[in-house]
Amino acid sequence: MQDLYGRKIEYLRVSVTDACNLCCSYCMPEDARGKCPCKNSMSIDEFHEIASAAAKLGVKKLRITGGEPLVRSDIVELSRALAQIPGIEDIAMTTNGTLLADKAEALFEAGIHRINISLDTLDARKYSEITRGGRLADAISGIKAALEAGMKPVKINSVLIGGFNDDEIEALARLTEYYPVDVRFIELMPIGHTAPYGENAYIPNSVVLEKLPELRELESEKGTVARLYSLPDAKGRVGLISPLSNHFCSQCNRLRLTADGCLKPCLHSAEEINVRGLHGDELEQTILTAVSHKPKMHVELSATERSESQRSMYRIGG
Ligand code: SAM
Ligand code: SF4
C-alpha cells in the first residue's frame, strides 16, 4: 500500500485494550484508572480479520500495544493468532512489563520474540509516582523474564521528562553496558491527557548527547524511527526518538488500529475511520481509504502546541 505522498505503508500498530494496570501521568487521566473500558475491546476474531485484511494489502509488520496488552486474559492466544497471519514477517509487543514475568515464555512460544518495555526511572519511589502506584521491581522482573525467554531485541522505552528523569539519562543509558538491551529515549508528546507539565518538561533528545559525549552514532535501521548510538563496549544500543525536535513524518510507514476498531491514519490528527464490523471488500477498501487519508505531516508539536488527536495515548498505543 502506498499513500498519496509515495510512502509505503507496511506497519500496523494494534492496540488490544484501553485498560491498564498502571496510570502513567503523561498517558492516562487519573479518573480513567480502574474503569474497565475493555468491554469495548474487539475479540481475537475481530482483530484477526482486520489484521489479515491489512496483511493482504501489504502490511508486513505488527506491534501489539495498549493500554496494557498483558491485562487481557487471552493475550497469548491473541498474539498467536496475529503472529500466524500469512504475510506478517515481524510481530512485536510494547508493554509496561509489570505482568510479564509469568507470561514471557508463553508469549515467546506464541511468536512474540521482540519486545519493548517502558521504564522511565530506576528509582522505586519515582516509578511509583509516575505510574501512580506501580512497583519498579515488577518491571525489572519483566525485563529479566523477557531476556531469559530469549526475546531479542529487548528494548527499554524511557519517556524523557525535564525535571523528572533527566538526571537519570546516564544511569538509564548505562543499562546497555550491563545488559543486552536497547534503551530508547522518547521525547514527551503533548497529546490527549498529559498531566499539566510545564514547558521545562518538554526537553529535546539532544540533551542525551550532551550528557553522554562518548555516544557514537550507528547506522540507522530500516523501518525504525530511532537514531541509534552506542557507548564504548556496550552490549546494547541507545536510541533517540524525537517526535518534537525532529519529527519523522516523511518516513511514516504506519497505521494504528484502536481497541474499539478504528484506524487512525496519523497519530496526531483527530481523524478516525471505523473498520469494526466490516468484512471482505468493504473492509479492504476502508483500509485503503485510511491510507489515502494519511496527511503529509502532523501539526507542529511543542509545549504549547498540542496534538490534534482526541484520544489520550492509553487509547492509541503509542
Ligand atoms: N502499556 C504499554 C507501555 O506502557 O509500554 C503500552 C502502551 S503505552 C501507551 C506505549 C508507549 O507510549 C509507552 O512507551 C509510553 O511510555 C508511551 N507514551 C505514552 N504517553 C506518552 C506521551 N505523552 N509522550 C510520549 N510517549 C508516551
Ligand atoms: Fe498504562 Fe502504558 Fe499508558 Fe503507562 S504508558 S498508563 S503503562 S498504557
Coordinates of C-alpha atoms and ligand atoms in Angstrom, one line a residue:
M1 CA 0.0 0.0 0.0
Q2 CA 1.3 3.4 -0.9
D3 CA -0.1 6.7 0.4
L4 CA -0.6 9.9 -1.6
Y5 CA 2.9 11.0 -0.8
G6 CA 4.6 7.9 -2.0
R7 CA 5.2 6.4 1.4
K8 CA 4.9 2.6 1.6
I9 CA 2.5 1.6 4.4
E10 CA 3.7 -1.7 5.9
Y11 CA 3.3 -1.4 9.6
L12 CA 0.1 -1.7 11.7
R13 CA 0.2 -0.9 15.4
V14 CA -2.7 -2.8 17.1
S15 CA -3.9 -1.5 20.5
V16 CA -5.7 -4.5 22.0
T17 CA -7.2 -2.8 25.1
D18 CA -7.7 0.6 26.7
A19 CA -7.3 -0.9 30.1
C20 CA -4.1 -0.7 32.1
N21 CA -2.9 -1.8 35.5
L22 CA -0.8 1.4 35.8
C23 CA -1.8 5.0 35.2
C24 CA 1.2 7.0 34.0
S25 CA 0.7 10.7 34.4
Y26 CA 1.7 11.5 30.8
C27 CA -0.6 8.9 29.3
M28 CA -3.8 8.3 31.3
P29 CA -6.0 10.6 33.3
E30 CA -6.5 9.6 36.9
D31 CA -10.2 9.3 36.6
A32 CA -9.8 6.6 33.9
R33 CA -7.9 4.4 36.2
G34 CA -9.7 1.3 37.5
K35 CA -12.6 1.8 35.0
C36 CA -12.6 -1.1 32.6
P37 CA -13.3 0.1 29.1
C38 CA -12.2 -3.4 28.0
K39 CA -15.9 -4.3 27.3
N40 CA -15.4 -2.2 24.1
S41 CA -12.3 -4.1 23.1
M42 CA -12.5 -6.3 20.0
S43 CA -12.3 -10.0 20.2
I44 CA -9.5 -12.2 18.8
D45 CA -11.6 -12.9 15.7
E46 CA -12.2 -9.3 15.0
F47 CA -8.5 -8.3 15.4
H48 CA -7.5 -11.3 13.3
E49 CA -9.9 -10.4 10.5
I50 CA -8.8 -6.7 10.3
A51 CA -5.1 -7.5 10.6
S52 CA -5.4 -10.3 7.9
A53 CA -7.0 -7.8 5.5
A54 CA -4.2 -5.3 6.2
A55 CA -1.6 -8.0 5.6
K56 CA -3.3 -9.0 2.3
L57 CA -2.9 -5.3 1.3
G58 CA 0.8 -5.2 2.1
V59 CA 1.2 -4.8 5.9
K60 CA 4.3 -6.9 7.0
K61 CA 4.9 -5.7 10.5
L62 CA 2.6 -5.7 13.5
R63 CA 3.0 -4.3 17.0
I64 CA 0.7 -5.3 19.8
T65 CA 0.2 -2.4 22.3
G66 CA -2.5 -0.9 24.5
G67 CA -3.4 0.2 27.3
E68 CA -1.5 -2.6 28.8
P69 CA -1.8 -5.7 26.5
L70 CA -1.0 -8.1 29.3
V71 CA -4.2 -7.2 31.2
R72 CA -6.1 -9.2 28.5
S73 CA -6.6 -12.7 29.8
D74 CA -6.4 -14.0 26.2
I75 CA -3.2 -12.2 25.2
V76 CA -1.2 -15.3 24.5
E77 CA -3.9 -16.7 22.2
L78 CA -4.4 -13.3 20.6
S79 CA -0.7 -12.9 20.0
R80 CA -0.5 -16.4 18.4
A81 CA -3.4 -15.7 16.1
L82 CA -1.8 -12.4 14.9
A83 CA 1.7 -14.0 14.5
Q84 CA 0.3 -16.7 12.3
I85 CA -1.3 -14.3 9.7
P86 CA 0.2 -15.0 6.3
G87 CA 2.4 -12.1 5.2
I88 CA 3.2 -10.9 8.7
E89 CA 7.0 -11.1 8.8
D90 CA 7.6 -9.3 12.1
I91 CA 5.5 -9.1 15.2
A92 CA 6.4 -7.4 18.5
M93 CA 4.8 -6.1 21.6
T94 CA 5.0 -2.9 23.7
T95 CA 4.3 -3.4 27.4
N96 CA 4.9 -1.9 30.8
G97 CA 6.4 -5.3 31.7
T98 CA 5.0 -5.5 35.2
L99 CA 2.8 -8.5 34.3
L100 CA 5.4 -10.1 32.0
A101 CA 7.3 -12.3 34.4
D102 CA 4.7 -15.1 34.3
K103 CA 3.9 -14.7 30.6
A104 CA 7.2 -14.2 28.8
E105 CA 7.8 -17.8 27.9
A106 CA 4.2 -18.4 26.7
L107 CA 4.4 -15.2 24.6
F108 CA 7.7 -16.3 23.1
E109 CA 6.3 -19.6 22.2
A110 CA 3.2 -17.9 20.7
G111 CA 5.5 -15.9 18.4
I112 CA 6.4 -12.7 20.3
H113 CA 10.2 -12.7 20.0
R114 CA 10.7 -8.9 20.1
I115 CA 9.5 -6.7 23.0
N116 CA 9.6 -3.1 24.1
I117 CA 9.3 -2.4 27.8
S118 CA 8.5 1.0 29.2
L119 CA 10.7 2.2 32.1
D120 CA 11.2 5.9 32.8
T121 CA 13.2 5.7 36.0
L122 CA 15.4 3.4 38.1
D123 CA 14.2 4.9 41.3
A124 CA 11.4 2.9 43.0
R125 CA 9.8 6.0 44.6
K126 CA 9.8 7.9 41.3
Y127 CA 8.5 4.8 39.4
S128 CA 5.6 4.6 41.8
E129 CA 5.0 8.4 41.4
I130 CA 5.0 8.5 37.6
T131 CA 2.9 5.3 37.2
R132 CA 0.6 6.2 40.1
G133 CA 1.3 3.2 42.2
G134 CA 3.4 0.8 40.1
R135 CA 6.3 -1.3 41.5
L136 CA 9.7 -0.9 39.9
A137 CA 10.6 -4.4 41.0
D138 CA 7.8 -5.8 38.8
A139 CA 9.0 -4.0 35.7
I140 CA 12.6 -5.2 36.3
S141 CA 11.4 -8.8 36.8
G142 CA 9.5 -8.4 33.4
I143 CA 12.7 -7.3 31.7
K144 CA 14.7 -10.2 33.1
A145 CA 12.0 -12.7 32.1
A146 CA 12.0 -11.3 28.5
L147 CA 15.7 -11.8 28.3
E148 CA 15.5 -15.3 29.9
A149 CA 12.7 -16.3 27.5
G150 CA 15.1 -15.5 24.6
M151 CA 13.4 -12.3 23.3
K152 CA 15.6 -10.3 21.1
P153 CA 15.9 -7.4 20.9
V154 CA 14.6 -6.3 24.3
K155 CA 14.1 -2.5 24.1
I156 CA 13.5 -0.2 27.0
N157 CA 11.4 2.9 26.3
S158 CA 12.0 5.9 28.5
V159 CA 10.0 9.0 28.1
L160 CA 12.2 11.9 28.8
I161 CA 10.6 14.4 31.2
G162 CA 12.6 17.5 32.2
G163 CA 12.7 17.8 36.0
F164 CA 11.6 14.2 36.5
N165 CA 14.2 11.9 34.9
D166 CA 16.7 14.0 33.0
D167 CA 19.0 13.4 36.0
E168 CA 18.9 9.6 35.2
I169 CA 19.8 9.8 31.5
E170 CA 23.3 8.4 32.2
A171 CA 22.1 5.7 34.5
L172 CA 19.4 4.5 32.1
A173 CA 21.8 4.6 29.1
R174 CA 24.4 2.6 31.1
L175 CA 22.0 -0.3 31.4
T176 CA 23.2 -1.0 27.8
E177 CA 26.7 -1.7 29.3
Y178 CA 25.4 -4.4 31.6
Y179 CA 22.5 -5.9 29.7
P180 CA 21.9 -6.8 26.0
V181 CA 19.1 -4.2 25.8
D182 CA 18.5 -1.1 23.7
V183 CA 17.5 1.9 25.8
R184 CA 15.4 4.4 23.7
F185 CA 14.7 7.9 24.9
I186 CA 11.4 9.3 23.7
E187 CA 10.5 12.9 23.8
L188 CA 7.4 13.7 25.8
M189 CA 4.4 14.4 23.5
P190 CA 1.7 16.8 24.3
I191 CA -1.2 14.5 23.4
G192 CA -4.7 13.9 24.8
H193 CA -4.4 13.8 28.6
T194 CA -1.0 14.6 29.9
A195 CA -0.5 15.8 33.4
P196 CA -0.2 19.6 33.3
Y197 CA 3.5 19.6 32.6
G198 CA 5.2 23.0 32.2
E199 CA 7.4 23.9 29.4
N200 CA 10.5 22.7 31.2
A201 CA 9.2 19.1 30.9
Y202 CA 9.5 19.1 27.1
I203 CA 13.2 18.7 26.6
P204 CA 14.8 17.7 23.3
N205 CA 16.7 14.4 23.0
S206 CA 19.8 16.4 22.2
V207 CA 20.4 16.6 26.0
V208 CA 21.2 12.9 25.9
L209 CA 24.1 13.6 23.5
E210 CA 25.2 16.5 25.7
K211 CA 25.2 14.3 28.8
L212 CA 26.9 11.4 27.1
P213 CA 29.5 12.7 24.6
E214 CA 31.1 9.3 24.3
L215 CA 28.0 8.0 22.4
R216 CA 28.9 7.1 18.9
E217 CA 26.3 7.2 16.1
L218 CA 25.5 3.9 14.4
E219 CA 23.8 3.3 11.1
S220 CA 20.1 3.6 11.5
E221 CA 17.9 0.6 10.9
K222 CA 15.4 0.4 8.0
G223 CA 11.8 1.0 9.2
T224 CA 12.6 2.4 12.6
V225 CA 12.4 6.0 13.7
A226 CA 15.1 5.8 16.3
R227 CA 18.6 7.3 15.7
L228 CA 21.0 4.8 17.1
Y229 CA 24.1 5.2 19.2
S230 CA 26.3 3.1 21.4
L231 CA 28.5 3.6 24.4
P232 CA 32.0 2.1 24.1
D233 CA 32.0 -1.7 24.7
A234 CA 28.3 -1.7 25.4
K235 CA 26.1 -4.8 24.9
G236 CA 23.2 -2.8 23.7
R237 CA 22.4 0.4 21.9
V238 CA 21.0 3.8 22.8
G239 CA 18.1 5.1 20.6
L240 CA 16.7 8.6 20.3
I241 CA 13.1 9.0 19.2
S242 CA 12.4 12.7 18.7
P243 CA 8.8 13.3 17.6
L244 CA 9.1 17.0 18.6
S245 CA 12.6 18.1 17.8
N246 CA 13.0 16.0 14.6
H247 CA 9.7 14.6 13.5
F248 CA 9.7 11.6 11.2
C249 CA 6.6 12.2 9.1
S250 CA 8.4 11.8 5.8
Q251 CA 9.3 8.2 6.8
C252 CA 6.0 7.3 8.3
N253 CA 5.0 3.8 7.3
R254 CA 2.3 3.1 9.8
L255 CA -1.4 2.9 10.5
R256 CA -2.9 2.5 14.0
L257 CA -5.8 0.3 15.0
T258 CA -7.6 1.1 18.2
A259 CA -9.0 -1.5 20.6
D260 CA -12.6 -0.4 19.6
G261 CA -11.9 -0.9 15.9
C262 CA -10.9 2.5 14.5
L263 CA -8.0 3.2 12.1
K264 CA -6.0 6.3 12.8
P265 CA -4.2 7.5 9.6
C266 CA -2.0 9.8 11.8
L267 CA -1.2 9.7 15.5
H268 CA -1.6 13.4 15.9
S269 CA -4.7 14.0 13.8
A270 CA -8.3 13.7 15.0
E271 CA -9.4 11.6 12.1
E272 CA -10.5 8.0 12.8
I273 CA -12.1 5.6 10.4
N274 CA -14.2 2.7 11.8
V275 CA -13.4 -0.8 10.5
R276 CA -15.2 -2.8 13.1
G277 CA -18.0 -4.9 11.7
L278 CA -16.7 -4.6 8.1
H279 CA -15.8 -7.6 6.0
G280 CA -14.3 -8.6 2.7
D281 CA -14.1 -5.9 0.0
E282 CA -15.6 -3.3 2.2
L283 CA -13.0 -3.8 4.9
E284 CA -10.1 -3.7 2.4
Q285 CA -11.5 -0.6 0.7
T286 CA -11.8 1.1 4.1
I287 CA -8.2 0.3 5.0
L288 CA -7.1 1.8 1.6
T289 CA -9.2 4.9 2.4
A290 CA -7.4 5.2 5.7
V291 CA -4.1 5.0 3.9
S292 CA -5.1 7.6 1.4
H293 CA -6.1 9.9 4.3
K294 CA -2.6 10.0 5.8
P295 CA -1.6 13.6 6.0
K296 CA 1.8 14.7 4.6
M297 CA 2.8 15.7 8.1
H298 CA 1.2 16.3 11.5
V299 CA 0.8 19.6 13.3
E300 CA 3.8 21.2 14.9
L301 CA 4.1 19.9 18.4
S302 CA 5.6 21.8 21.3
A303 CA 5.0 22.5 25.0
T304 CA 2.3 24.9 23.8
E305 CA 1.1 23.3 20.6
R306 CA -0.8 20.1 21.3
S307 CA -1.6 17.1 19.2
E308 CA -5.0 17.3 17.5
S309 CA -5.7 13.7 18.5
Q310 CA -8.9 13.4 20.5
R311 CA -7.6 10.3 22.2
S312 CA -5.1 10.1 25.0
M313 CA -2.1 7.8 24.4
Y314 CA -3.6 4.9 26.5
R315 CA -6.4 4.6 23.9
I316 CA -4.0 4.7 20.9
G317 CA -1.0 2.6 22.0
G318 CA 1.9 5.0 21.2
Ligands
SAM1 N1 1.2 0.0 28.4 C1 2.3 -0.2 27.4 C2 3.5 0.5 27.8 O1 3.5 1.4 28.7 O2 4.5 0.2 27.2 C3 1.9 0.0 26.0 C4 1.0 1.2 25.7 S1 1.9 2.8 26.0 C5 0.6 3.9 25.5 C6 3.0 2.9 24.7 C7 4.1 3.8 24.8 O3 3.6 5.2 24.7 C8 4.9 3.7 26.1 O4 6.3 3.5 25.8 C9 4.7 5.1 26.8 O5 5.8 5.5 27.5 C10 4.4 6.0 25.5 N2 3.7 7.2 25.9 C11 2.5 7.4 26.5 N3 2.2 8.6 26.6 C12 3.2 9.4 26.0 C13 3.4 10.8 25.8 N4 2.6 11.7 26.2 N5 4.6 11.1 25.2 C14 5.5 10.2 24.8 N6 5.3 8.8 24.9 C15 4.2 8.4 25.6
SF4_2 FE1 -0.5 2.2 31.0 FE2 1.4 2.2 29.2 FE3 -0.1 4.3 29.5 FE4 1.6 3.7 31.4 S1 2.2 4.3 29.3 S2 -0.6 4.3 31.6 S3 1.6 1.6 31.4 S4 -0.8 2.4 28.8

